[in-house]
Amino acid sequence: AIRIAAIVSHGPDLGGVWPDGTPACKGHVIIITKEDGIEDTIIPRLLAAGADLTHVHILRYTRDHGVDRNFDLAKDLSKLSEVIARLGNVKLVIVDPIIQAVSGDSNKNAEVRKSLDPLIALAEDHGFAILGLTHLNKGSASKDPLERINGSLAYGAVARVVLFTAEIKSDTSEDETVKQEKRFALIRIKSNLGKSGDGFVYRLGEGGWQQVDGFIRPTKAGLAGTLTGSPNQLL
């Protein structure tokens, strides 16, 4: 997600291209997150990925009647709309986790759809993409990929494209150096805009970022090849 944000923040003029070589549309990126620390995790990762921080905005808090509180996407959609209108040319909103957009029971299809509809309408009005992050159900490896998404099946049904990430287990016949480098797969398990299947291999390496009071080594995703096959075959 950080790599995607960095690509959009630069656009084609500054080398912002997708893994298949397609130029990215440059614009602002908004990250709505409750998962990671901003100063010690998200910003160092953005810098390691080469993001233009003038085009990346992290939204975690808001203010009501002079009092700061956590941003609640399920209740504060109008505030998000104000931020988008003020920035202009917002191309991507990352929601981590996407469950924070749901005000009701995240396991009920009707309530998930009802909660996501206003966010989708906002994206259509302003012309930006939504990247919602979530986890997989434990012990679900034998199920259909879409059924492995945590919570309601509506998350996978509403999305135009669903991408899975998974660690690639080393082959015992591989070189010892290769086995020590962790590799991951980014697999397209659903697409309403094209075919499903296929994907990319990436590695997580250190993207050292110098800080005034020390040295942080945040992770950085690097492309390491392509994958061909159906979602079930690749998983």
Short mmCIF file of the C-alpha atoms (twelve columns), coordinates in Angstrom:
data_MODEL
# 
_entry.id   MODEL 
# 
loop_
_atom_site.group_PDB 
_atom_site.id 
_atom_site.type_symbol 
_atom_site.label_atom_id 
_atom_site.label_alt_id 
_atom_site.label_comp_id 
_atom_site.label_asym_id 
_atom_site.label_seq_id 
_atom_site.Cartn_x 
_atom_site.Cartn_y 
_atom_site.Cartn_z 
_atom_site.pdbx_PDB_model_num 
ATOM 1   C CA . ALA A 1   0.000   0.000   0.000   1 
ATOM 2   C CA . ILE A 2   2.885   2.355   0.796   1 
ATOM 3   C CA . ARG A 3   4.518   1.533   -2.548  1 
ATOM 4   C CA . ILE A 4   1.235   2.318   -4.324  1 
ATOM 5   C CA . ALA A 5   0.910   5.616   -2.447  1 
ATOM 6   C CA . ALA A 6   4.470   6.568   -3.446  1 
ATOM 7   C CA . ILE A 7   3.808   5.822   -7.120  1 
ATOM 8   C CA . VAL A 8   0.653   7.971   -7.182  1 
ATOM 9   C CA . SER A 9   2.384   10.809  -5.298  1 
ATOM 10  C CA . HIS A 10  4.946   11.185  -8.112  1 
ATOM 11  C CA . GLY A 11  3.017   10.471  -11.285 1 
ATOM 12  C CA . PRO A 12  4.684   9.766   -14.642 1 
ATOM 13  C CA . ASP A 13  6.753   12.968  -14.746 1 
ATOM 14  C CA . LEU A 14  8.809   11.845  -11.742 1 
ATOM 15  C CA . GLY A 15  8.961   8.118   -12.427 1 
ATOM 16  C CA . GLY A 16  5.607   7.078   -10.997 1 
ATOM 17  C CA . VAL A 17  4.823   3.926   -12.961 1 
ATOM 18  C CA . TRP A 18  3.043   0.707   -12.037 1 
ATOM 19  C CA . PRO A 19  4.897   -2.646  -12.048 1 
ATOM 20  C CA . ASP A 20  3.684   -3.366  -15.616 1 
ATOM 21  C CA . GLY A 21  5.157   -0.065  -16.852 1 
ATOM 22  C CA . THR A 22  1.860   1.839   -17.065 1 
ATOM 23  C CA . PRO A 23  2.222   5.522   -16.036 1 
ATOM 24  C CA . ALA A 24  0.331   6.486   -12.875 1 
ATOM 25  C CA . CYS A 25  -1.894  9.550   -12.658 1 
ATOM 26  C CA . LYS A 26  -0.268  12.004  -10.245 1 
ATOM 27  C CA . GLY A 27  -2.385  13.258  -7.388  1 
ATOM 28  C CA . HIS A 28  -2.853  13.505  -3.655  1 
ATOM 29  C CA . VAL A 29  -3.087  10.372  -1.501  1 
ATOM 30  C CA . ILE A 30  -4.979  10.252  1.807   1 
ATOM 31  C CA . ILE A 31  -4.130  7.470   4.270   1 
ATOM 32  C CA . ILE A 32  -6.736  6.783   6.950   1 
ATOM 33  C CA . THR A 33  -5.142  4.390   9.404   1 
ATOM 34  C CA . LYS A 34  -5.439  3.094   12.944  1 
ATOM 35  C CA . GLU A 35  -2.905  0.288   12.535  1 
ATOM 36  C CA . ASP A 36  0.624   1.747   12.597  1 
ATOM 37  C CA . GLY A 37  2.506   4.602   14.205  1 
ATOM 38  C CA . ILE A 38  2.723   7.694   11.994  1 
ATOM 39  C CA . GLU A 39  6.156   9.064   12.947  1 
ATOM 40  C CA . ASP A 40  7.968   5.771   13.568  1 
ATOM 41  C CA . THR A 41  6.438   3.545   10.891  1 
ATOM 42  C CA . ILE A 42  4.294   5.141   8.180   1 
ATOM 43  C CA . ILE A 43  6.406   8.208   7.364   1 
ATOM 44  C CA . PRO A 44  9.731   6.297   7.348   1 
ATOM 45  C CA . ARG A 45  8.181   3.696   5.036   1 
ATOM 46  C CA . LEU A 46  6.879   6.434   2.731   1 
ATOM 47  C CA . LEU A 47  10.318  8.034   2.604   1 
ATOM 48  C CA . ALA A 48  11.981  4.679   1.953   1 
ATOM 49  C CA . ALA A 49  9.543   4.116   -0.927  1 
ATOM 50  C CA . GLY A 50  10.482  7.522   -2.355  1 
ATOM 51  C CA . ALA A 51  7.068   9.136   -1.827  1 
ATOM 52  C CA . ASP A 52  6.541   12.852  -2.335  1 
ATOM 53  C CA . LEU A 53  5.255   13.739  1.138   1 
ATOM 54  C CA . THR A 54  3.706   16.968  -0.140  1 
ATOM 55  C CA . HIS A 55  1.155   14.729  -1.877  1 
ATOM 56  C CA . VAL A 56  0.562   12.200  0.928   1 
ATOM 57  C CA . HIS A 57  -1.718  13.075  3.843   1 
ATOM 58  C CA . ILE A 58  -2.290  10.887  6.916   1 
ATOM 59  C CA . LEU A 59  -5.673  11.297  8.571   1 
ATOM 60  C CA . ARG A 60  -5.973  9.948   12.103  1 
ATOM 61  C CA . TYR A 61  -7.443  12.757  14.205  1 
ATOM 62  C CA . THR A 62  -10.113 15.396  13.871  1 
ATOM 63  C CA . ARG A 63  -11.428 18.176  16.075  1 
ATOM 64  C CA . ASP A 64  -14.916 18.727  17.476  1 
ATOM 65  C CA . HIS A 65  -15.716 21.883  19.456  1 
ATOM 66  C CA . GLY A 66  -12.045 22.499  20.184  1 
ATOM 67  C CA . VAL A 67  -11.363 18.915  21.327  1 
ATOM 68  C CA . ASP A 68  -9.156  16.488  19.381  1 
ATOM 69  C CA . ARG A 69  -10.449 12.954  18.888  1 
ATOM 70  C CA . ASN A 70  -9.736  9.930   16.704  1 
ATOM 71  C CA . PHE A 71  -11.052 10.207  13.162  1 
ATOM 72  C CA . ASP A 72  -14.045 7.875   12.733  1 
ATOM 73  C CA . LEU A 73  -14.641 7.187   9.050   1 
ATOM 74  C CA . ALA A 74  -18.067 5.696   9.733   1 
ATOM 75  C CA . LYS A 75  -19.161 9.026   11.277  1 
ATOM 76  C CA . ASP A 76  -16.807 11.577  9.720   1 
ATOM 77  C CA . LEU A 77  -17.373 11.080  5.999   1 
ATOM 78  C CA . SER A 78  -18.386 14.729  5.659   1 
ATOM 79  C CA . LYS A 79  -15.036 15.758  7.167   1 
ATOM 80  C CA . LEU A 80  -13.231 13.524  4.682   1 
ATOM 81  C CA . SER A 81  -15.215 15.181  1.898   1 
ATOM 82  C CA . GLU A 82  -14.055 18.599  3.141   1 
ATOM 83  C CA . VAL A 83  -10.402 17.488  3.121   1 
ATOM 84  C CA . ILE A 84  -10.753 16.112  -0.415  1 
ATOM 85  C CA . ALA A 85  -12.378 19.305  -1.661  1 
ATOM 86  C CA . ARG A 86  -9.683  21.436  -0.009  1 
ATOM 87  C CA . LEU A 87  -6.785  19.423  -1.464  1 
ATOM 88  C CA . GLY A 88  -8.199  18.919  -4.941  1 
ATOM 89  C CA . ASN A 89  -6.938  16.241  -7.350  1 
ATOM 90  C CA . VAL A 90  -7.117  13.408  -4.803  1 
ATOM 91  C CA . LYS A 91  -6.427  10.169  -6.680  1 
ATOM 92  C CA . LEU A 92  -6.279  7.582   -3.898  1 
ATOM 93  C CA . VAL A 93  -7.696  7.041   -0.408  1 
ATOM 94  C CA . ILE A 94  -6.167  4.164   1.569   1 
ATOM 95  C CA . VAL A 95  -8.291  2.844   4.444   1 
ATOM 96  C CA . ASP A 96  -6.420  0.630   6.938   1 
ATOM 97  C CA . PRO A 97  -8.340  -1.341  8.018   1 
ATOM 98  C CA . ILE A 98  -11.423 -1.025  5.808   1 
ATOM 99  C CA . ILE A 99  -13.561 -2.283  8.700   1 
ATOM 100 C CA . GLN A 100 -13.371 1.221   10.232  1 
ATOM 101 C CA . ALA A 101 -15.724 2.417   7.488   1 
ATOM 102 C CA . VAL A 102 -18.462 0.091   8.776   1 
ATOM 103 C CA . SER A 103 -20.693 1.378   11.555  1 
ATOM 104 C CA . GLY A 104 -22.709 -1.820  11.997  1 
ATOM 105 C CA . ASP A 105 -21.922 -5.528  12.136  1 
ATOM 106 C CA . SER A 106 -18.937 -6.158  9.829   1 
ATOM 107 C CA . ASN A 107 -20.088 -9.763  9.361   1 
ATOM 108 C CA . LYS A 108 -23.475 -8.850  7.868   1 
ATOM 109 C CA . ASN A 109 -23.596 -8.235  4.118   1 
ATOM 110 C CA . ALA A 110 -26.391 -5.674  4.211   1 
ATOM 111 C CA . GLU A 111 -24.734 -3.554  6.912   1 
ATOM 112 C CA . VAL A 112 -21.337 -3.630  5.207   1 
ATOM 113 C CA . ARG A 113 -22.819 -2.574  1.872   1 
ATOM 114 C CA . LYS A 114 -24.877 0.161   3.529   1 
ATOM 115 C CA . SER A 115 -21.776 1.544   5.237   1 
ATOM 116 C CA . LEU A 116 -19.520 1.369   2.175   1 
ATOM 117 C CA . ASP A 117 -22.008 2.881   -0.282  1 
ATOM 118 C CA . PRO A 118 -21.493 6.528   0.855   1 
ATOM 119 C CA . LEU A 119 -17.703 6.148   0.632   1 
ATOM 120 C CA . ILE A 120 -18.019 4.658   -2.862  1 
ATOM 121 C CA . ALA A 121 -20.345 7.494   -3.895  1 
ATOM 122 C CA . LEU A 122 -17.796 10.026  -2.618  1 
ATOM 123 C CA . ALA A 123 -15.081 8.331   -4.694  1 
ATOM 124 C CA . GLU A 124 -17.267 8.462   -7.795  1 
ATOM 125 C CA . ASP A 125 -18.061 12.139  -7.237  1 
ATOM 126 C CA . HIS A 126 -14.399 13.150  -6.856  1 
ATOM 127 C CA . GLY A 127 -12.768 10.575  -9.138  1 
ATOM 128 C CA . PHE A 128 -10.457 8.788   -6.702  1 
ATOM 129 C CA . ALA A 129 -9.752  5.111   -6.030  1 
ATOM 130 C CA . ILE A 130 -10.248 3.437   -2.655  1 
ATOM 131 C CA . LEU A 131 -7.707  0.890   -1.407  1 
ATOM 132 C CA . GLY A 132 -9.150  -0.922  1.611   1 
ATOM 133 C CA . LEU A 133 -6.884  -3.200  3.637   1 
ATOM 134 C CA . THR A 134 -7.990  -6.176  5.674   1 
ATOM 135 C CA . HIS A 135 -6.832  -9.572  6.942   1 
ATOM 136 C CA . LEU A 136 -7.678  -13.179 6.121   1 
ATOM 137 C CA . ASN A 137 -9.583  -15.584 8.309   1 
ATOM 138 C CA . LYS A 138 -7.304  -17.977 10.167  1 
ATOM 139 C CA . GLY A 139 -7.417  -21.585 9.056   1 
ATOM 140 C CA . SER A 140 -9.111  -20.696 5.753   1 
ATOM 141 C CA . ALA A 141 -6.452  -21.947 3.319   1 
ATOM 142 C CA . SER A 142 -8.743  -24.599 1.838   1 
ATOM 143 C CA . LYS A 143 -11.552 -22.128 1.035   1 
ATOM 144 C CA . ASP A 144 -12.209 -20.094 -2.105  1 
ATOM 145 C CA . PRO A 145 -9.952  -17.022 -2.008  1 
ATOM 146 C CA . LEU A 146 -12.840 -14.533 -1.737  1 
ATOM 147 C CA . GLU A 147 -14.298 -16.499 1.172   1 
ATOM 148 C CA . ARG A 148 -11.043 -16.084 3.103   1 
ATOM 149 C CA . ILE A 149 -11.515 -12.324 3.561   1 
ATOM 150 C CA . ASN A 150 -12.190 -11.458 7.191   1 
ATOM 151 C CA . GLY A 151 -15.794 -10.415 7.849   1 
ATOM 152 C CA . SER A 152 -18.702 -10.232 5.434   1 
ATOM 153 C CA . LEU A 153 -18.489 -11.523 1.878   1 
ATOM 154 C CA . ALA A 154 -19.649 -8.043  0.864   1 
ATOM 155 C CA . TYR A 155 -16.077 -6.709  1.145   1 
ATOM 156 C CA . GLY A 156 -15.020 -8.884  -1.784  1 
ATOM 157 C CA . ALA A 157 -18.298 -8.442  -3.643  1 
ATOM 158 C CA . VAL A 158 -18.291 -4.627  -3.520  1 
ATOM 159 C CA . ALA A 159 -14.651 -4.262  -4.585  1 
ATOM 160 C CA . ARG A 160 -13.887 -3.947  -8.303  1 
ATOM 161 C CA . VAL A 161 -10.507 -5.598  -7.787  1 
ATOM 162 C CA . VAL A 162 -9.311  -7.831  -4.931  1 
ATOM 163 C CA . LEU A 163 -5.582  -8.373  -4.385  1 
ATOM 164 C CA . PHE A 164 -4.036  -10.939 -2.037  1 
ATOM 165 C CA . THR A 165 -0.560  -10.905 -0.583  1 
ATOM 166 C CA . ALA A 166 1.077   -14.101 0.624   1 
ATOM 167 C CA . GLU A 167 4.573   -15.210 1.561   1 
ATOM 168 C CA . ILE A 168 6.221   -17.543 -0.946  1 
ATOM 169 C CA . LYS A 169 7.631   -20.634 0.726   1 
ATOM 170 C CA . SER A 170 11.160  -21.478 -0.393  1 
ATOM 171 C CA . ASP A 171 11.799  -24.612 -2.422  1 
ATOM 172 C CA . THR A 172 14.220  -26.920 -0.625  1 
ATOM 173 C CA . SER A 173 16.198  -27.238 -3.861  1 
ATOM 174 C CA . GLU A 174 16.794  -23.497 -4.110  1 
ATOM 175 C CA . ASP A 175 20.119  -21.852 -3.413  1 
ATOM 176 C CA . GLU A 176 20.666  -21.088 0.290   1 
ATOM 177 C CA . THR A 177 20.903  -17.326 -0.406  1 
ATOM 178 C CA . VAL A 178 17.559  -17.360 -2.198  1 
ATOM 179 C CA . LYS A 179 15.924  -19.305 0.629   1 
ATOM 180 C CA . GLN A 180 17.030  -16.690 3.181   1 
ATOM 181 C CA . GLU A 181 15.413  -13.815 1.251   1 
ATOM 182 C CA . LYS A 182 11.725  -13.651 1.994   1 
ATOM 183 C CA . ARG A 183 9.613   -13.278 -1.116  1 
ATOM 184 C CA . PHE A 184 5.943   -12.392 -1.362  1 
ATOM 185 C CA . ALA A 185 3.234   -12.662 -3.983  1 
ATOM 186 C CA . LEU A 186 0.696   -10.004 -4.937  1 
ATOM 187 C CA . ILE A 187 -2.109  -11.931 -6.642  1 
ATOM 188 C CA . ARG A 188 -5.209  -10.573 -8.377  1 
ATOM 189 C CA . ILE A 189 -7.927  -12.932 -7.200  1 
ATOM 190 C CA . LYS A 190 -10.855 -10.920 -8.572  1 
ATOM 191 C CA . SER A 191 -11.357 -8.238  -11.189 1 
ATOM 192 C CA . ASN A 192 -14.538 -6.733  -12.591 1 
ATOM 193 C CA . LEU A 193 -12.384 -4.694  -14.988 1 
ATOM 194 C CA . GLY A 194 -10.361 -7.513  -16.563 1 
ATOM 195 C CA . LYS A 195 -9.295  -11.088 -15.997 1 
ATOM 196 C CA . SER A 196 -8.465  -12.519 -12.582 1 
ATOM 197 C CA . GLY A 197 -5.271  -14.369 -11.783 1 
ATOM 198 C CA . ASP A 198 -1.604  -13.512 -12.424 1 
ATOM 199 C CA . GLY A 199 0.431   -11.227 -10.205 1 
ATOM 200 C CA . PHE A 200 3.843   -10.035 -9.105  1 
ATOM 201 C CA . VAL A 201 6.634   -11.216 -6.833  1 
ATOM 202 C CA . TYR A 202 8.156   -8.686  -4.447  1 
ATOM 203 C CA . ARG A 203 10.737  -8.594  -1.686  1 
ATOM 204 C CA . LEU A 204 10.778  -6.532  1.491   1 
ATOM 205 C CA . GLY A 205 14.164  -4.924  1.899   1 
ATOM 206 C CA . GLU A 206 15.591  -2.215  4.109   1 
ATOM 207 C CA . GLY A 207 15.174  1.305   2.836   1 
ATOM 208 C CA . GLY A 208 17.363  3.114   5.352   1 
ATOM 209 C CA . TRP A 209 16.141  6.565   6.350   1 
ATOM 210 C CA . GLN A 210 18.342  8.886   8.400   1 
ATOM 211 C CA . GLN A 211 16.633  10.499  11.360  1 
ATOM 212 C CA . VAL A 212 18.117  13.267  13.508  1 
ATOM 213 C CA . ASP A 213 18.152  11.165  16.669  1 
ATOM 214 C CA . GLY A 214 19.121  7.836   15.152  1 
ATOM 215 C CA . PHE A 215 18.818  5.516   12.190  1 
ATOM 216 C CA . ILE A 216 15.571  3.797   11.236  1 
ATOM 217 C CA . ARG A 217 15.511  0.896   8.787   1 
ATOM 218 C CA . PRO A 218 11.937  0.747   7.507   1 
ATOM 219 C CA . THR A 219 10.858  -1.931  5.055   1 
ATOM 220 C CA . LYS A 220 10.576  -1.197  1.356   1 
ATOM 221 C CA . ALA A 221 8.804   -3.326  -1.255  1 
ATOM 222 C CA . GLY A 222 10.807  -4.106  -4.380  1 
ATOM 223 C CA . LEU A 223 9.559   -5.833  -7.520  1 
ATOM 224 C CA . ALA A 224 11.170  -9.230  -8.121  1 
ATOM 225 C CA . GLY A 225 9.285   -10.839 -11.000 1 
ATOM 226 C CA . THR A 226 5.885   -11.786 -12.346 1 
ATOM 227 C CA . LEU A 227 3.436   -14.630 -11.769 1 
ATOM 228 C CA . THR A 228 1.117   -16.366 -14.218 1 
ATOM 229 C CA . GLY A 229 -1.797  -18.590 -13.320 1 
ATOM 230 C CA . SER A 230 -5.219  -18.716 -11.709 1 
ATOM 231 C CA . PRO A 231 -5.704  -17.447 -8.149  1 
ATOM 232 C CA . ASN A 232 -6.098  -20.980 -6.770  1 
ATOM 233 C CA . GLN A 233 -3.022  -22.247 -8.598  1 
ATOM 234 C CA . LEU A 234 -0.846  -19.388 -7.368  1 
ATOM 235 C CA . LEU A 235 -2.091  -19.507 -3.777  1 
# 
